[in-house]
Amino acid sequence: MKNRYRRRKRGKKLIFGILTGTILLAALVIFGLFRVQTVTVVGNENFTARQIQQAVMQDGLCRNSLYLLWKFQDKERTQEALPFLSALEVTLVNPFTVELRVYEKQELGYVQAQGKNVYFDSD
């Protein structure tokens, strides 16, 4: 009777250990391998690539290429985060390189206020 109980307990520990190891390995791959090192910006005319990159990479989690891909998949979230763009497509070239294809809004005009230009569009 005691042997059967010990085998079950040992089996549960083994399954728990394998499951924990698998989760840790997956987390290591996701957070260790998929790190953004190069960002390519395509389609920008009014804003520089550096300005767009800074606007997109605001939080620390955006250094992970999979998170960046997931975050800007939703069009409404993109509009809230980046109101000066009509659309943004994030493409994963490889685990270290991300391509940002931007579609800028057409500006209708601007007003000069306090020494700076304030642009406005149809929205």
XYZ file of N, CA and C in Angstrom:
369
model
N 0.809 -1.180 0.000
C 0.000 0.000 0.000
C 0.868 1.265 0.000
N 1.938 1.243 0.834
C 2.812 2.401 0.905
C 3.581 2.597 -0.401
N 3.972 1.513 -1.071
C 4.703 1.601 -2.328
C 3.873 2.291 -3.405
N 2.607 1.942 -3.484
C 1.723 2.522 -4.482
C 1.575 4.031 -4.237
N 1.459 4.410 -2.986
C 1.344 5.827 -2.627
C 2.624 6.580 -2.990
N 3.791 5.966 -2.722
C 5.066 6.597 -3.043
C 5.240 6.753 -4.559
N 4.801 5.757 -5.327
C 4.913 5.840 -6.786
C 4.050 6.976 -7.330
N 2.845 7.101 -6.825
C 1.967 8.187 -7.269
C 2.575 9.539 -6.934
N 3.090 9.647 -5.723
C 3.683 10.904 -5.291
C 4.902 11.236 -6.150
N 5.732 10.233 -6.436
C 6.913 10.426 -7.272
C 6.496 10.796 -8.700
N 5.445 10.172 -9.208
C 4.943 10.478 -10.552
C 4.415 11.897 -10.643
N 3.710 12.347 -9.617
C 3.195 13.711 -9.604
C 4.338 14.717 -9.555
N 5.369 14.429 -8.776
C 6.524 15.316 -8.704
C 7.236 15.383 -10.054
N 7.356 14.243 -10.720
C 8.007 14.200 -12.021
C 7.229 15.012 -13.046
N 5.924 14.845 -13.079
C 5.086 15.603 -14.019
C 5.168 17.094 -13.717
N 5.118 17.456 -12.425
C 5.232 18.859 -12.035
C 6.586 19.431 -12.447
N 7.649 18.678 -12.271
C 8.986 19.124 -12.648
C 9.121 19.321 -14.150
N 8.576 18.400 -14.923
C 8.633 18.513 -16.390
C 7.827 19.721 -16.851
N 6.653 19.906 -16.287
C 5.805 21.045 -16.652
C 6.472 22.375 -16.286
N 7.038 22.464 -15.113
C 7.733 23.673 -14.680
C 8.944 23.954 -15.572
N 9.695 22.928 -15.891
C 10.848 23.095 -16.772
C 10.454 23.567 -18.159
N 9.365 23.036 -18.681
C 8.880 23.437 -20.003
C 8.445 24.891 -20.006
N 7.749 25.308 -18.966
C 7.301 26.701 -18.870
C 8.495 27.645 -18.749
N 9.474 27.283 -17.950
C 10.670 28.117 -17.804
C 11.457 28.209 -19.108
N 11.565 27.096 -19.823
C 12.275 27.103 -21.102
C 11.540 27.972 -22.124
N 10.205 27.880 -22.165
C 9.429 28.708 -23.088
C 9.589 30.189 -22.749
N 9.548 30.537 -21.466
C 9.729 31.929 -21.058
C 11.123 32.429 -21.422
N 12.116 31.595 -21.250
C 13.485 31.969 -21.598
C 13.609 32.227 -23.095
N 13.009 31.383 -23.906
C 13.059 31.568 -25.360
C 12.316 32.835 -25.762
N 11.121 33.037 -25.212
C 10.308 34.195 -25.599
C 10.969 35.499 -25.172
N 11.432 35.581 -23.929
C 11.990 36.828 -23.442
C 13.475 36.984 -23.739
N 14.175 35.919 -24.019
C 15.592 36.005 -24.291
C 15.920 36.092 -25.765
N 15.215 35.331 -26.581
C 15.536 35.268 -28.002
C 14.890 36.400 -28.793
N 13.659 36.715 -28.499
C 12.912 37.696 -29.279
C 13.129 39.113 -28.730
N 14.355 39.611 -28.854
C 14.716 40.956 -28.404
C 14.928 41.846 -29.624
N 14.293 43.009 -29.638
C 14.412 43.928 -30.766
C 15.782 44.591 -30.727
N 16.538 44.398 -31.798
C 17.841 45.042 -31.927
C 17.842 46.040 -33.081
N 17.057 45.749 -34.125
C 17.004 46.613 -35.295
C 15.554 46.895 -35.646
N 15.241 48.173 -35.851
C 13.903 48.588 -36.267
C 14.038 49.320 -37.591
N 13.293 48.846 -38.595
C 13.281 49.479 -39.899
C 11.931 50.151 -40.084
N 11.921 51.431 -40.429
C 10.682 52.179 -40.634
C 10.532 52.440 -42.125
N 9.372 52.063 -42.675
C 9.099 52.199 -44.104
C 7.809 52.996 -44.274
N 7.789 53.923 -45.215
C 6.567 54.648 -45.552
C 6.412 55.985 -44.870
N 7.408 56.443 -44.165
C 7.292 57.726 -43.474
C 7.700 58.863 -44.392
N 6.951 59.959 -44.338
C 7.274 61.145 -45.121
C 7.407 62.373 -44.223
N 6.448 62.573 -43.331
C 6.433 63.776 -42.496
C 7.257 63.625 -41.223
N 7.328 62.439 -40.692
C 8.043 62.194 -39.447
C 9.295 61.381 -39.734
N 10.311 61.604 -38.936
C 11.549 60.853 -39.121
C 11.383 59.439 -38.567
N 12.248 58.562 -38.994
C 12.214 57.178 -38.509
C 12.456 57.136 -37.012
N 13.306 58.005 -36.518
C 13.599 58.055 -35.073
C 12.375 58.486 -34.266
N 11.608 59.464 -34.757
C 10.403 59.916 -34.065
C 9.365 58.796 -33.995
N 9.193 58.091 -35.083
C 8.222 56.994 -35.112
C 8.681 55.868 -34.204
N 9.955 55.556 -34.246
C 10.495 54.493 -33.394
C 10.318 54.837 -31.921
N 10.564 56.077 -31.536
C 10.389 56.491 -30.143
C 8.921 56.437 -29.731
N 8.012 56.778 -30.626
C 6.585 56.733 -30.310
C 6.096 55.296 -30.145
N 6.638 54.393 -30.929
C 6.221 52.986 -30.862
C 6.837 52.280 -29.663
N 8.093 52.535 -29.386
C 8.823 51.844 -28.321
C 8.742 52.594 -26.995
N 7.540 52.928 -26.550
C 7.381 53.732 -25.335
C 7.617 52.943 -24.063
N 7.035 51.771 -23.941
C 7.195 51.009 -22.703
C 8.319 49.989 -22.842
N 8.778 49.487 -21.733
C 9.907 48.557 -21.711
C 9.616 47.221 -22.361
N 8.355 46.816 -22.368
C 8.012 45.533 -22.980
C 8.126 45.554 -24.497
N 8.140 46.724 -25.091
C 8.247 46.821 -26.552
C 9.622 46.401 -27.047
N 10.555 46.140 -26.172
C 11.854 45.604 -26.580
C 11.723 44.141 -26.987
N 10.591 43.513 -26.670
C 10.322 42.136 -27.079
C 9.561 42.181 -28.403
N 10.092 41.538 -29.430
C 9.498 41.636 -30.760
C 8.121 40.966 -30.842
N 7.897 39.904 -30.091
C 6.570 39.269 -30.109
C 5.517 40.152 -29.449
N 5.890 40.825 -28.369
C 4.965 41.750 -27.705
C 4.628 42.911 -28.629
N 5.635 43.439 -29.314
C 5.429 44.545 -30.243
C 4.490 44.126 -31.373
N 4.668 42.923 -31.873
C 3.804 42.387 -32.919
C 2.371 42.266 -32.426
N 2.195 41.797 -31.194
C 0.859 41.632 -30.625
C 0.211 42.980 -30.294
N 0.995 43.898 -29.745
C 0.452 45.175 -29.283
C -0.162 45.989 -30.409
N 0.482 46.059 -31.548
C 0.003 46.886 -32.641
C -0.771 46.090 -33.688
N -1.257 44.933 -33.303
C -2.112 44.148 -34.188
C -3.525 44.739 -34.223
N -3.964 45.319 -33.114
C -5.291 45.908 -32.999
C -5.263 47.340 -33.536
N -6.130 47.641 -34.498
C -6.148 48.960 -35.143
C -6.566 50.067 -34.175
N -7.523 49.795 -33.294
C -7.992 50.815 -32.353
C -6.899 51.190 -31.344
N -6.175 50.199 -30.876
C -5.075 50.460 -29.936
C -3.986 51.282 -30.622
N -3.762 51.031 -31.902
C -2.773 51.792 -32.658
C -3.203 53.248 -32.782
N -4.492 53.477 -33.056
C -4.998 54.852 -33.173
C -4.864 55.611 -31.865
N -5.106 54.934 -30.742
C -4.976 55.594 -29.441
C -3.528 55.926 -29.123
N -2.634 54.995 -29.398
C -1.224 55.184 -29.054
C -0.520 56.144 -30.004
N -0.883 56.096 -31.279
C -0.198 56.900 -32.294
C -1.231 57.662 -33.132
N -1.759 58.777 -32.644
C -2.831 59.480 -33.358
C -2.389 60.126 -34.670
N -1.100 60.300 -34.877
C -0.619 60.931 -36.105
C -0.492 59.940 -37.262
N -0.762 58.653 -37.009
C -0.707 57.638 -38.061
C -2.099 57.115 -38.354
N -2.391 56.837 -39.612
C -3.675 56.228 -39.934
C -3.600 54.717 -39.764
N -2.419 54.134 -39.958
C -2.247 52.694 -39.759
C -0.775 52.379 -39.527
N -0.560 51.252 -38.881
C 0.794 50.774 -38.614
C 0.789 49.254 -38.742
N 1.690 48.741 -39.545
C 1.845 47.296 -39.691
C 3.219 46.912 -39.152
N 3.228 45.964 -38.235
C 4.479 45.482 -37.657
C 4.756 44.108 -38.246
N 5.928 43.953 -38.828
C 6.326 42.690 -39.433
C 7.601 42.204 -38.759
N 7.611 40.932 -38.418
C 8.775 40.314 -37.792
C 9.658 39.736 -38.897
N 10.794 40.374 -39.149
C 11.721 39.904 -40.176
C 12.483 38.690 -39.657
N 13.021 38.802 -38.467
C 13.642 37.703 -37.731
C 13.480 38.037 -36.251
N 13.880 37.185 -35.336
C 13.651 37.480 -33.920
C 14.296 38.776 -33.419
N 15.247 39.316 -34.166
C 15.956 40.517 -33.727
C 15.602 41.764 -34.527
N 14.904 41.613 -35.652
C 14.614 42.722 -36.549
C 13.114 42.857 -36.758
N 12.616 44.087 -36.612
C 11.207 44.383 -36.797
C 11.082 45.462 -37.852
N 10.119 45.300 -38.761
C 9.857 46.317 -39.774
C 8.538 46.992 -39.444
N 8.556 48.312 -39.374
C 7.355 49.107 -39.128
C 6.953 49.771 -40.430
N 5.807 49.378 -40.969
C 5.277 50.015 -42.176
C 4.214 50.997 -41.711
N 4.481 52.291 -41.905
C 3.587 53.327 -41.407
C 2.802 53.951 -42.552
N 1.582 54.326 -42.238
C 0.712 55.059 -43.143
C 0.316 56.334 -42.398
N 0.911 57.440 -42.800
C 0.680 58.697 -42.107
C -0.620 59.338 -42.574
N -1.242 60.090 -41.670
C -2.449 60.833 -42.020
C -2.056 62.033 -42.869
N -2.932 62.375 -43.784
C -2.690 63.560 -44.604
C -3.065 64.789 -43.786
N -2.138 65.695 -43.657
C -2.404 66.895 -42.878
C -3.067 67.947 -43.758
N -4.043 68.630 -43.178
C -4.757 69.669 -43.912
C -4.112 71.042 -43.751
N -3.478 71.239 -42.635
C -2.842 72.524 -42.403
C -2.147 72.538 -41.063
N -1.671 73.720 -40.706
C -1.020 73.857 -39.410
C -1.215 75.269 -38.892
N -1.065 75.390 -37.599
C -1.149 76.678 -36.924
C 0.139 76.834 -36.132
N 0.691 78.034 -36.176
C 1.901 78.290 -35.422
C 1.502 78.821 -34.045
N 1.916 78.085 -33.003
C 1.575 78.472 -31.636
C 2.805 78.323 -30.754
N 3.167 79.369 -30.086
C 4.289 79.396 -29.155
C 5.590 78.938 -29.814
N 5.784 79.337 -31.033
C 7.015 79.006 -31.750
C 7.071 77.607 -32.314
N 5.964 76.862 -32.230
C 5.926 75.499 -32.770
C 4.761 75.380 -33.750
N 4.889 74.473 -34.671
C 3.826 74.209 -35.624
C 2.916 73.117 -35.080
N 1.609 73.374 -35.073
C 0.631 72.395 -34.649
C -0.150 71.971 -35.892
N 0.039 70.712 -36.312
C -0.611 70.215 -37.518
C -1.974 69.638 -37.171
N -2.913 69.729 -38.127
C -4.220 69.118 -37.928
C -4.651 68.434 -39.211
N -5.505 67.428 -39.027
C -6.021 66.666 -40.148
C -7.537 66.641 -40.070
N -8.174 65.784 -40.858
C -9.638 65.748 -40.902
C -10.259 65.239 -39.609
N -9.496 64.520 -38.803
C -10.016 64.009 -37.533
C -9.854 65.031 -36.437
